[in-house]
Tab-separated table of C-alpha atoms and ligand atoms in Angstrom:
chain	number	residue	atom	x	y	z
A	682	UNK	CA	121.142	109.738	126.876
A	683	UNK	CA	117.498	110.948	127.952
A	684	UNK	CA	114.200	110.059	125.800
A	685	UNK	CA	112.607	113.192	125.590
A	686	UNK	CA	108.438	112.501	124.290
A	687	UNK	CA	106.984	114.786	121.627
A	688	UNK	CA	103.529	115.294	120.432
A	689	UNK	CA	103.763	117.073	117.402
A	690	UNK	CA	100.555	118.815	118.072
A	691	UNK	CA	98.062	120.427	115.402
A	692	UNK	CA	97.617	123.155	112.955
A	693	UNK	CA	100.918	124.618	112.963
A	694	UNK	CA	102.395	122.368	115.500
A	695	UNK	CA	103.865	119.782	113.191
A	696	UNK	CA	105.841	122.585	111.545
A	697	UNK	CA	106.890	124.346	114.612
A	698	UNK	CA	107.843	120.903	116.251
A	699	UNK	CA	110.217	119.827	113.211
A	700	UNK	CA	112.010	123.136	112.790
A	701	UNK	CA	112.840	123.391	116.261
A	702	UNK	CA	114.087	119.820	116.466
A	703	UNK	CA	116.475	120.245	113.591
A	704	UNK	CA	117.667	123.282	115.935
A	705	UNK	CA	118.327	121.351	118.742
A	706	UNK	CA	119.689	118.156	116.869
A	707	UNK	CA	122.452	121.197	115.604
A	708	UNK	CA	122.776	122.682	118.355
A	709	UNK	CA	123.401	119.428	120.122
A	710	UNK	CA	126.116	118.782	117.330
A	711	UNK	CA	128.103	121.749	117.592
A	712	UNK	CA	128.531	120.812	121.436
A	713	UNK	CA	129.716	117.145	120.472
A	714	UNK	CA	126.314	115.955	122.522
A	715	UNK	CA	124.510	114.445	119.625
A	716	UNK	CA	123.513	111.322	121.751
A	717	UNK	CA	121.975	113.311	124.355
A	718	UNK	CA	118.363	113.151	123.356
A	719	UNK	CA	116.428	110.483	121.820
A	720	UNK	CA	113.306	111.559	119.974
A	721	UNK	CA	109.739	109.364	120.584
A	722	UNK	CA	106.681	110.267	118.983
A	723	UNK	CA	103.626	109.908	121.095
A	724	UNK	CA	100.134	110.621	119.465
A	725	UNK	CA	97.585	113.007	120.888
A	726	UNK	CA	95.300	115.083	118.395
A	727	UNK	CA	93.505	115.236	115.434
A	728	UNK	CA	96.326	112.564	114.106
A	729	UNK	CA	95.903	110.226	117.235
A	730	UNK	CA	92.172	110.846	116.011
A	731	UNK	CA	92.689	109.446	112.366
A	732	UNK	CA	95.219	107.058	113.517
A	733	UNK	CA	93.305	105.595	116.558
A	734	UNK	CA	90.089	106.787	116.995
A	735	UNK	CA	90.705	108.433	119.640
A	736	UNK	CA	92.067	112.136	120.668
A	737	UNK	CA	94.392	110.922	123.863
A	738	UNK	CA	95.061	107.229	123.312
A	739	UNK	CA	95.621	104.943	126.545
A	740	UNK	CA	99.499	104.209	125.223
A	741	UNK	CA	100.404	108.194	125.152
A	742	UNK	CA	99.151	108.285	128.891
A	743	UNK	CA	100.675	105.209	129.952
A	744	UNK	CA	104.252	106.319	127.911
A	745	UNK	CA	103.731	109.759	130.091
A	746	UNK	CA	103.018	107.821	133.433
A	747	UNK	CA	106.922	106.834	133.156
A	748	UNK	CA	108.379	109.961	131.380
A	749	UNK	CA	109.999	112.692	132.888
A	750	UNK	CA	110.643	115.203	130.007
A	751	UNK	CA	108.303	115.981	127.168
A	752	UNK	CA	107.682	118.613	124.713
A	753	UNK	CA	104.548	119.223	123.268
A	754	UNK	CA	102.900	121.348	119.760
A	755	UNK	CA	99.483	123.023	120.639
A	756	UNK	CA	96.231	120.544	120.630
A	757	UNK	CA	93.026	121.858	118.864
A	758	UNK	CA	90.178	121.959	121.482
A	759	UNK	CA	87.500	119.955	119.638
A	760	UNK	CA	84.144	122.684	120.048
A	761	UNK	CA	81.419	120.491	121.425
A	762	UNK	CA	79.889	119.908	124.508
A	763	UNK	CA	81.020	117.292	127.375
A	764	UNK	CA	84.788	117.361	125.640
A	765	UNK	CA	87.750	118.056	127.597
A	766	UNK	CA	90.585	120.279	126.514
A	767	UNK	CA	93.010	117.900	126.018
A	768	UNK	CA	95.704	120.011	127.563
A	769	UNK	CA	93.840	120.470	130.822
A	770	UNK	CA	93.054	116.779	131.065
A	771	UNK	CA	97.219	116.373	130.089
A	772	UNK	CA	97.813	118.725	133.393
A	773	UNK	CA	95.203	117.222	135.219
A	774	UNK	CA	96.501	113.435	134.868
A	775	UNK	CA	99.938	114.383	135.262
A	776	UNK	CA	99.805	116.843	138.139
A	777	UNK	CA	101.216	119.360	136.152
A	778	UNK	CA	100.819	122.089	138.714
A	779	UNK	CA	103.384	124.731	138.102
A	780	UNK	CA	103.211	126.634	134.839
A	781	UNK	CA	106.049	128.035	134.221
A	782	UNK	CA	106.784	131.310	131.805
A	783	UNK	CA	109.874	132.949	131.776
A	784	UNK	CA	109.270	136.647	129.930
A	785	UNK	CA	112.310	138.371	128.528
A	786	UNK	CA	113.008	141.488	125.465
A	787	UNK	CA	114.386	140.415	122.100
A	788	UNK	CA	116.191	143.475	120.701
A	789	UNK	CA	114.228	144.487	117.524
A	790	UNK	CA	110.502	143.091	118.462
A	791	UNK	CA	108.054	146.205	118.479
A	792	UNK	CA	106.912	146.718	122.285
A	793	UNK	CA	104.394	148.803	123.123
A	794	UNK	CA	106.636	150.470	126.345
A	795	UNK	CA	109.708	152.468	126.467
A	796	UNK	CA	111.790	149.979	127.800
A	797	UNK	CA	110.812	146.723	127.103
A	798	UNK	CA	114.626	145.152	127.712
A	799	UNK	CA	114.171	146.311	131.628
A	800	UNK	CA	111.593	143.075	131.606
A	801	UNK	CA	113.129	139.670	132.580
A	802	UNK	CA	110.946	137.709	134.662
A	803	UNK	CA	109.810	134.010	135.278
A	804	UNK	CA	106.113	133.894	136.310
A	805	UNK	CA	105.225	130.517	138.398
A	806	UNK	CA	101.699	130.006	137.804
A	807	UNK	CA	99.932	127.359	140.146
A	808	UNK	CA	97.610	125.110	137.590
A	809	UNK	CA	95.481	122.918	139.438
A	810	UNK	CA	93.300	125.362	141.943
A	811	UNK	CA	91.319	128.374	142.185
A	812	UNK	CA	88.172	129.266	140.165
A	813	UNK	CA	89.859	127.482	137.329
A	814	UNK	CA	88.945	124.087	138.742
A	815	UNK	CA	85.477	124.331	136.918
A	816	UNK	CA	83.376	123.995	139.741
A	817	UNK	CA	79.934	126.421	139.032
A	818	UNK	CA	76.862	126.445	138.389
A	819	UNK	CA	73.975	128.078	136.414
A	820	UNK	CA	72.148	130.897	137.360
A	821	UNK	CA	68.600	129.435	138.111
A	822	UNK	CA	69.838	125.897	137.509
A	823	UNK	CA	68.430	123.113	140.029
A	824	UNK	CA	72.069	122.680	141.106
A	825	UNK	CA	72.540	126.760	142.251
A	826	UNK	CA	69.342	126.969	144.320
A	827	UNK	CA	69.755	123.758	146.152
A	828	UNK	CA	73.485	125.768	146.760
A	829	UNK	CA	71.813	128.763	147.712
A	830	UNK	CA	69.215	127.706	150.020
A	831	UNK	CA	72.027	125.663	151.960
A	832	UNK	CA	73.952	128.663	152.245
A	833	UNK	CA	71.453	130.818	153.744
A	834	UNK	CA	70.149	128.211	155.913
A	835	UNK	CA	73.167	126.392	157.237
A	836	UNK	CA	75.476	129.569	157.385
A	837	UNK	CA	73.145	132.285	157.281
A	838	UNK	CA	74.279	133.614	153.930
A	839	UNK	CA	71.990	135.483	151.748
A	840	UNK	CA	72.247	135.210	148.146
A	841	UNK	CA	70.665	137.234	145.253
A	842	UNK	CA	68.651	133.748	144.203
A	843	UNK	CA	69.247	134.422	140.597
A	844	UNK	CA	72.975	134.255	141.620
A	845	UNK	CA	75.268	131.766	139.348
A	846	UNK	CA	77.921	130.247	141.702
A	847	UNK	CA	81.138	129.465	141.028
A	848	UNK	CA	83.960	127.733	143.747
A	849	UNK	CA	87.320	128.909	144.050
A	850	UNK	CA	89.494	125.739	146.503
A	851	UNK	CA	93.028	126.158	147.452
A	852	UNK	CA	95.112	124.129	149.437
A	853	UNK	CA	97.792	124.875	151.768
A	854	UNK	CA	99.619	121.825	149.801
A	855	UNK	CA	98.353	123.253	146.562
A	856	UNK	CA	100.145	126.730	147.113
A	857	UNK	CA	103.097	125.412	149.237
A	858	UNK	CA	104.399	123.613	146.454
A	859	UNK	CA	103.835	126.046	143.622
A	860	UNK	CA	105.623	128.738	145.673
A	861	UNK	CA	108.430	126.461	146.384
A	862	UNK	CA	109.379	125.684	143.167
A	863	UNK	CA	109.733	128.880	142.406
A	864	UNK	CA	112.058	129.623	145.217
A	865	UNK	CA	114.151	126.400	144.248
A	866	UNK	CA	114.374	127.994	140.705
A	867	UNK	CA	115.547	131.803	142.291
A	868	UNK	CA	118.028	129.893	144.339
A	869	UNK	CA	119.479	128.126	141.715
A	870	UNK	CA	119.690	130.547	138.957
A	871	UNK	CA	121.089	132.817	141.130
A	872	UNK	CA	118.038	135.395	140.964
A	873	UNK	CA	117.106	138.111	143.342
A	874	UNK	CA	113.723	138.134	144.402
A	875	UNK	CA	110.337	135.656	144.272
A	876	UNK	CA	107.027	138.153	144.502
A	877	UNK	CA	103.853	136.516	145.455
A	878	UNK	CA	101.280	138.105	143.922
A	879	UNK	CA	97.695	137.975	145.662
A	880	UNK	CA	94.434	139.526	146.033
A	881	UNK	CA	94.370	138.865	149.653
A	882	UNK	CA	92.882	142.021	150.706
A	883	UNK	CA	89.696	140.735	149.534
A	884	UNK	CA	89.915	137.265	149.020
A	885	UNK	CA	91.423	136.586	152.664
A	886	UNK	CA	91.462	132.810	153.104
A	887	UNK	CA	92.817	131.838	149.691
A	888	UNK	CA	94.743	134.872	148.222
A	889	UNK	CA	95.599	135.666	151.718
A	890	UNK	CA	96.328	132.599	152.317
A	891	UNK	CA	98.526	132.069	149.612
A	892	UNK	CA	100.477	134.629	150.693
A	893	UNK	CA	100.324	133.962	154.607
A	894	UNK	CA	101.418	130.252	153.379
A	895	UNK	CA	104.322	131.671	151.206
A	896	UNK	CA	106.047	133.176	154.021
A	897	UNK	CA	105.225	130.406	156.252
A	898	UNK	CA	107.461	127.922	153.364
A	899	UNK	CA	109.556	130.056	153.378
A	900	UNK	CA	110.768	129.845	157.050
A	901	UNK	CA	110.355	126.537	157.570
A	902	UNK	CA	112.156	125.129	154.539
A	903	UNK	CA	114.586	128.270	153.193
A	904	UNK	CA	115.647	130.049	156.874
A	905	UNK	CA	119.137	131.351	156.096
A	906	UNK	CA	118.819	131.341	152.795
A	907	UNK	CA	115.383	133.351	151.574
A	908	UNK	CA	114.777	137.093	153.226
A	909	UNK	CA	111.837	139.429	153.899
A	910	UNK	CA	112.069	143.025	151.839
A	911	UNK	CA	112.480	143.925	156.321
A	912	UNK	CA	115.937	141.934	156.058
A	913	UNK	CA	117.121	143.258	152.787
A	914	UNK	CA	116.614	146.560	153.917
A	915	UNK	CA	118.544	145.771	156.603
A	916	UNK	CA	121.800	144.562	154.535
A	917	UNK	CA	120.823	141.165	155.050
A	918	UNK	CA	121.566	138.809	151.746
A	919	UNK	CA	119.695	136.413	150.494
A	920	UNK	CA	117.018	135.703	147.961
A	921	UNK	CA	114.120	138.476	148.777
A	922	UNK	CA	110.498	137.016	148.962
A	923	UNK	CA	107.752	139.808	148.305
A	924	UNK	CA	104.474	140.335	148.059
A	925	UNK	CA	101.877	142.752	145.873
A	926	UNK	CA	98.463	142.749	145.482
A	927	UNK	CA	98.042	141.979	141.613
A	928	UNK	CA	96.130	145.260	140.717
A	929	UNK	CA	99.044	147.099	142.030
A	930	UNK	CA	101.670	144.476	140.297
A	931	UNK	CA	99.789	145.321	137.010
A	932	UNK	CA	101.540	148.941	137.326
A	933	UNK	CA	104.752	147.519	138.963
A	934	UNK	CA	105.386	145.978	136.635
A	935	UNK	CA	104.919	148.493	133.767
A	936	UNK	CA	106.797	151.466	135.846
A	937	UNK	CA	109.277	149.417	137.854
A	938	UNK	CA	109.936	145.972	135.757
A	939	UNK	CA	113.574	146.076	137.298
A	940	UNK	CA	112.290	145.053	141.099
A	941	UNK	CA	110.807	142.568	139.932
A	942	UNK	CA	112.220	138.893	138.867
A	943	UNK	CA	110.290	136.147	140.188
A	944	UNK	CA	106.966	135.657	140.126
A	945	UNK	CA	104.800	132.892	142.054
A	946	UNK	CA	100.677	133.274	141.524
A	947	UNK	CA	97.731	131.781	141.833
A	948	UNK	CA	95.869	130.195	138.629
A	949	UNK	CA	93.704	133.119	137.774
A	950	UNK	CA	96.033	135.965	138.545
A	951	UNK	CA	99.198	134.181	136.533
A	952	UNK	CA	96.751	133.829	133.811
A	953	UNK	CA	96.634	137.487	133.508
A	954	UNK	CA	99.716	139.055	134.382
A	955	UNK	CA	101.747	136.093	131.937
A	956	UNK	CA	100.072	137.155	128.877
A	957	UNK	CA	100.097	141.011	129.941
A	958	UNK	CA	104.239	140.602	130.397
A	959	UNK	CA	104.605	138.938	127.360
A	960	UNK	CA	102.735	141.429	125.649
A	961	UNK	CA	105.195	144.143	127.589
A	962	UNK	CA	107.744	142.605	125.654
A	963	UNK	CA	105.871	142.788	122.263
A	964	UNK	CA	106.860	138.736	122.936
A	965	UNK	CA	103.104	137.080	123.410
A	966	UNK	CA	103.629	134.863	120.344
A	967	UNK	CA	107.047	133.855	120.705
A	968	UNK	CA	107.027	133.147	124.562
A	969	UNK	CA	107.963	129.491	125.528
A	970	UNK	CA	106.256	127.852	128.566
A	971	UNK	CA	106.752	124.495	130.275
A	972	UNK	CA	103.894	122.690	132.429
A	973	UNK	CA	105.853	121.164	135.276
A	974	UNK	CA	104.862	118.248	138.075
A	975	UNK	CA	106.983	116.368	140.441
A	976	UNK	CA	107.781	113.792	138.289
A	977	UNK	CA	107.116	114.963	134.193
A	978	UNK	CA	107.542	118.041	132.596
A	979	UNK	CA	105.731	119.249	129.269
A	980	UNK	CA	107.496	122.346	127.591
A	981	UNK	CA	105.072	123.902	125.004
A	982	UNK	CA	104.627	127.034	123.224
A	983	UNK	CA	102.418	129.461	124.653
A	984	UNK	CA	100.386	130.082	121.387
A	985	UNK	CA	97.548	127.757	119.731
A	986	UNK	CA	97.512	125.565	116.773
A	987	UNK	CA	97.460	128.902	114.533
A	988	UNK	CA	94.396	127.012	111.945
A	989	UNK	CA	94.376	130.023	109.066
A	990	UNK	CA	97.919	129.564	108.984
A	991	UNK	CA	98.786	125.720	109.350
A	992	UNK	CA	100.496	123.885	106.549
A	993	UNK	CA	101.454	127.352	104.548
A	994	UNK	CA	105.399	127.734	106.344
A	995	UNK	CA	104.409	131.120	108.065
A	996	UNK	CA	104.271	130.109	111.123
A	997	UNK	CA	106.988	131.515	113.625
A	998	UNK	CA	108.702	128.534	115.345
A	999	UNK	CA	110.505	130.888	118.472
A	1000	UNK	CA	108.175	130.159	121.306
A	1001	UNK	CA	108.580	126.382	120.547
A	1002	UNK	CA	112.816	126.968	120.194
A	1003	UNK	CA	112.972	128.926	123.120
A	1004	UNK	CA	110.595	125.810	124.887
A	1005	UNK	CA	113.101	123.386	124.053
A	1006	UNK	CA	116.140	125.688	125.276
A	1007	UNK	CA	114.197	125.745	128.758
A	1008	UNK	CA	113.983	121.487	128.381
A	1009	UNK	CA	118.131	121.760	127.617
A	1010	UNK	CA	118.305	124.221	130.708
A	1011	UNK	CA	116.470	121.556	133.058
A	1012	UNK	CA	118.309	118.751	131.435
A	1013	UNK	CA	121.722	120.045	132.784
A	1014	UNK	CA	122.536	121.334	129.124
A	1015	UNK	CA	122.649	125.277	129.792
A	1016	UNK	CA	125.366	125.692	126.800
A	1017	UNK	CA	123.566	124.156	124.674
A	1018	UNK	CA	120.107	126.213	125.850
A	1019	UNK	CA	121.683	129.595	126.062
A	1020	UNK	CA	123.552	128.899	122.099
A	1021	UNK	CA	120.259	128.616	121.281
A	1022	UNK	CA	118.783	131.367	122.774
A	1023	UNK	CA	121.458	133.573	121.284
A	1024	UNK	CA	120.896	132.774	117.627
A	1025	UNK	CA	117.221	133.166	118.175
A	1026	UNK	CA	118.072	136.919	119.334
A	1027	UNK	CA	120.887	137.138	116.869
A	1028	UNK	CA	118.162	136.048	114.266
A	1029	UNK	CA	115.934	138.302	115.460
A	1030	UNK	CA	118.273	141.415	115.559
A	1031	UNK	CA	119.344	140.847	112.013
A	1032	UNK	CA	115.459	141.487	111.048
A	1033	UNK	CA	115.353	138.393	109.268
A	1034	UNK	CA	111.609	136.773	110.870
A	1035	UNK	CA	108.588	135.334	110.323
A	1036	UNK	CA	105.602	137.522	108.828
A	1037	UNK	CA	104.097	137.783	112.036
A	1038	UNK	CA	107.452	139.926	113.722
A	1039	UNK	CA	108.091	141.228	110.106
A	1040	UNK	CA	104.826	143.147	109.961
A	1041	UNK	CA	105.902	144.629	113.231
A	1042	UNK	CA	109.295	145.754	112.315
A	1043	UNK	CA	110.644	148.270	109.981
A	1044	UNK	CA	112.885	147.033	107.130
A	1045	UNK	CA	112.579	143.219	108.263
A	1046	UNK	CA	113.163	140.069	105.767
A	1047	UNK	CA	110.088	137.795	105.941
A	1048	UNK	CA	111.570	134.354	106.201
A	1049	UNK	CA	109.052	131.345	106.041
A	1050	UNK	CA	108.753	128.840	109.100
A	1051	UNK	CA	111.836	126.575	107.658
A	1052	UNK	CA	114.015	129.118	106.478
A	1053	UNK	CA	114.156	130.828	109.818
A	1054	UNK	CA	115.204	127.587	111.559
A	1055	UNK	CA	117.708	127.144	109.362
A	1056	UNK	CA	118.720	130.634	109.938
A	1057	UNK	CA	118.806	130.278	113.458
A	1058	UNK	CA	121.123	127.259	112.939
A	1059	UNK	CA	123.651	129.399	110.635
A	1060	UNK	CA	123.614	131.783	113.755
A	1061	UNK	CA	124.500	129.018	116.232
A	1062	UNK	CA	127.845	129.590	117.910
B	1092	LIG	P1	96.211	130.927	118.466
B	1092	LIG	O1	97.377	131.193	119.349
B	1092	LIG	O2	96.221	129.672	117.699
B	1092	LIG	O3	96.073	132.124	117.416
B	1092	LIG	C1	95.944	133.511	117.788
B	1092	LIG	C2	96.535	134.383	116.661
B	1092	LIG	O4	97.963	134.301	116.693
B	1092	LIG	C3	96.137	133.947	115.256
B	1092	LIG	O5	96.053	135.103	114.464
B	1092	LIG	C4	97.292	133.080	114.805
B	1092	LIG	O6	97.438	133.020	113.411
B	1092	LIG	C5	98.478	133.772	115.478
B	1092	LIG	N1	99.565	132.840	115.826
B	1092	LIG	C6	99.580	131.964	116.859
B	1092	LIG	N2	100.722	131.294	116.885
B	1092	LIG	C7	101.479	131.765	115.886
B	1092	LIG	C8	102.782	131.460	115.406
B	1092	LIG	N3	103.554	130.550	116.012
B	1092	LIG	N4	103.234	132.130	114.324
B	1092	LIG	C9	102.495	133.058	113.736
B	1092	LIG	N5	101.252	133.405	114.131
B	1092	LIG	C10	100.749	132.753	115.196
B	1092	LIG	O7	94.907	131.022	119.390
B	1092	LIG	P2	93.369	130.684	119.086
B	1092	LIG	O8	93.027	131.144	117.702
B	1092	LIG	O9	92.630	131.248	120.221
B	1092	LIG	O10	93.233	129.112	119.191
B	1092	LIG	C11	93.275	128.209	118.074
B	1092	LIG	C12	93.235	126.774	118.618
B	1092	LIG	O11	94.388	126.524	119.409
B	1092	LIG	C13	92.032	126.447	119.506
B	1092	LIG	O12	91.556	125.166	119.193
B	1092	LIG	C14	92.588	126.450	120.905
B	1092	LIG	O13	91.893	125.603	121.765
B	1092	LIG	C15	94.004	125.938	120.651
B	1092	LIG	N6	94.973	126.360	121.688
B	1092	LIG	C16	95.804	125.390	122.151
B	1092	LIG	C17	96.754	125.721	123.087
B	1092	LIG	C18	97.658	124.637	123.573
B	1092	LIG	O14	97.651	123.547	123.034
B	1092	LIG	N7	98.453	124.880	124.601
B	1092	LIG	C19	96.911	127.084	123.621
B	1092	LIG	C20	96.015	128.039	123.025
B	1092	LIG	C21	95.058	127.665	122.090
């Protein structure tokens, strides 16, 4: 029996959270593992907001502190200056470092390629570093020229002065870990290759570095059991770690999706080439995502709280079922996980959707956000 932590989220999340919990309470069923997962609110939101007074009350965080699975509906980001996205300050607390995407064709979703099914990928994007940290400043602001002037007169660096400045830090640590998840995850699912992608060409000592550190990981902790592309071609076995430079991943993976499996990245970078894969796959709204750390794990869907649509049952609940089939995966419940993931492409196949994949589709059924979870539950086997 594991607790697994859910914040229903806002806008649509409420109603994406409570369809795909009925699927997994069925699913769960049908497998005689009804007792495996305890369901415990926690509040974050607009409804911790009315209920609290505050957006991220101290008793989520301190539930978190001790949790180690979680799922999680999308969080409005109040507009207004000085506040922080909740989700970044949720990563950011927790260490959630590795973001985690796995990108795969559902027969009968409209893709924009030729071969969409040739696309099954996991991208491991690092999500603490890089230029996402925050760290710039203002063009003119008192901040940039104090910046400027110390860089041109400490290290002899000259700067347009009406430069804004922004920092981009990486760690060895930072990167080491990221990457080595996602060869942990290739071993164990039996997959063929990890591909660092990096802009080291140009960015030396922290794309380069990413890379440079990749391969360094990967013979000190995987010798024997992780190969260069050198070995491979060489008849050697083992899992293949890669690297591209992301502009020319961008058309790798659009002309050759079939050498590619793994992906590890840095913040920016997975940023990009997640949503362009899922978008491959004609898949960007129904592609599930988990935010992982050493000790907690948040699944969530990829999409946001969906306001013009919230409270009307339109929503399409797939990126937050195929969320929770990852949380069965890492919870040692793979039947259960891939059942699910079968009636969702059963479901899917049999044109029977939610408005959003209906309008996409020829000759689809329009099911509302309900009816297509309980669709996906008559397609359970
Ligand atoms: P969004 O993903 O909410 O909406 C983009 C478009 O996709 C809209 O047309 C929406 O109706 C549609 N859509 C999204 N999810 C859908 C679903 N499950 N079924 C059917 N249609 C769906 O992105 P947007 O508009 O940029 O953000 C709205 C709010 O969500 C913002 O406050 C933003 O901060 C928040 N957000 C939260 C995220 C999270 O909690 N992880 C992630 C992204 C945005």
């Amino acid at each position: 029996m594991e607790t697994v932590y859910f914040i229903a989220g806002d806008g649509i999340g409420p109603e994406v959270m409570s369809v795909a919990q009925e699927v997994v309470k069925e699913a769960l069923k049908l497998h005689n593992l009804e007792q495996a997962i305890t369901w415990q609110e926690l509040l974050a939101g607009e409804k911790a907001f009315q209920e609290t007074g505050e957006y991220l009350p101290e008793e989520t965080l301190a539930t978190l502190k001790r949790a180690r699975f979680a799922v999680k509906g999308p969080l409005t980001t109040p507009v207004g200056k000085g506040f922080r996205s909740l989700n970044v300050t949720l990563r950011q607390t927790f260490d959630l470092y590795a973001c985690i995407r796995p990108i795969r064709y559902f027969q009968g979703v409209s893709s924009p390629v030729k071969h969409p099914e040739k696309v099954d990928m996991v991208v491991f994007r690092e999500n603490t570093e890089d230029v996402y940290a925050g760290i710039e400043w203002q063009a003119n602001s008192s901040e940039v020229k104090k910046l400027i002037s110390f860089l041109e007169q400490e290290l002899n660096i000259a700067l347009n002065p009406e430069s804004a400045l922004g920092l981009k830090p990486m760690t060895e640590k930072g990167c080491k870990r990221l990457i080595k998840k996602a060869i942990e995850y290739g071993l164990q699912n039996n997959r063929k290759s990890v591909t660092l992608v990096h802009k080291g060409n140009i960015m030396k000592y922290t794309e380069g570095a990413f890379r440079n550190w990749g391969y360094e990981l990967a013979r000190e902790e995987f010798a024997g059991k992780v190969i260069t592309e050198q070995e491979a071609q060489e008849n050697k076995k083992g899992l293949v770690l890669k690297d591209r430079i992301a502009d020319a991943m961008f058309q790798e993976v659009l002309l050759r999706p079939e050498e590619y499996d793994i992906v590890a990245t840095t913040n920016l970078n997975g940023d990009y080439i997640s949503d362009a894969l899922a978008a491959q796959v004609g898949g960007l709204g129904i592609a599930p995502g988990v935010n992982k750390g050493d000790n907690l794990a948040i699944y969530e869907p990829t999409h946001g709280t969906a306001p013009t649509i919230a409270g009307q049952d339109k929503a399409n609940p797939c990126s937050m079922i195929l969320s929770m089939a990852m949380l069965l995966r890492d919870m040692g419940l793979s039947k259960v996980a891939f059942s699910i993931e079968q009636a969702v492409e059963k479901t899917i196949a049999q044109k029977t959707v939610t408005i959003d994949l209906a309008s996409q589709m020829e000759k689809a059924s329009v099911l509302g956000c309900k009816a297509f979870g309980e669709r996906v539950i008559s397609n359970l086997a």
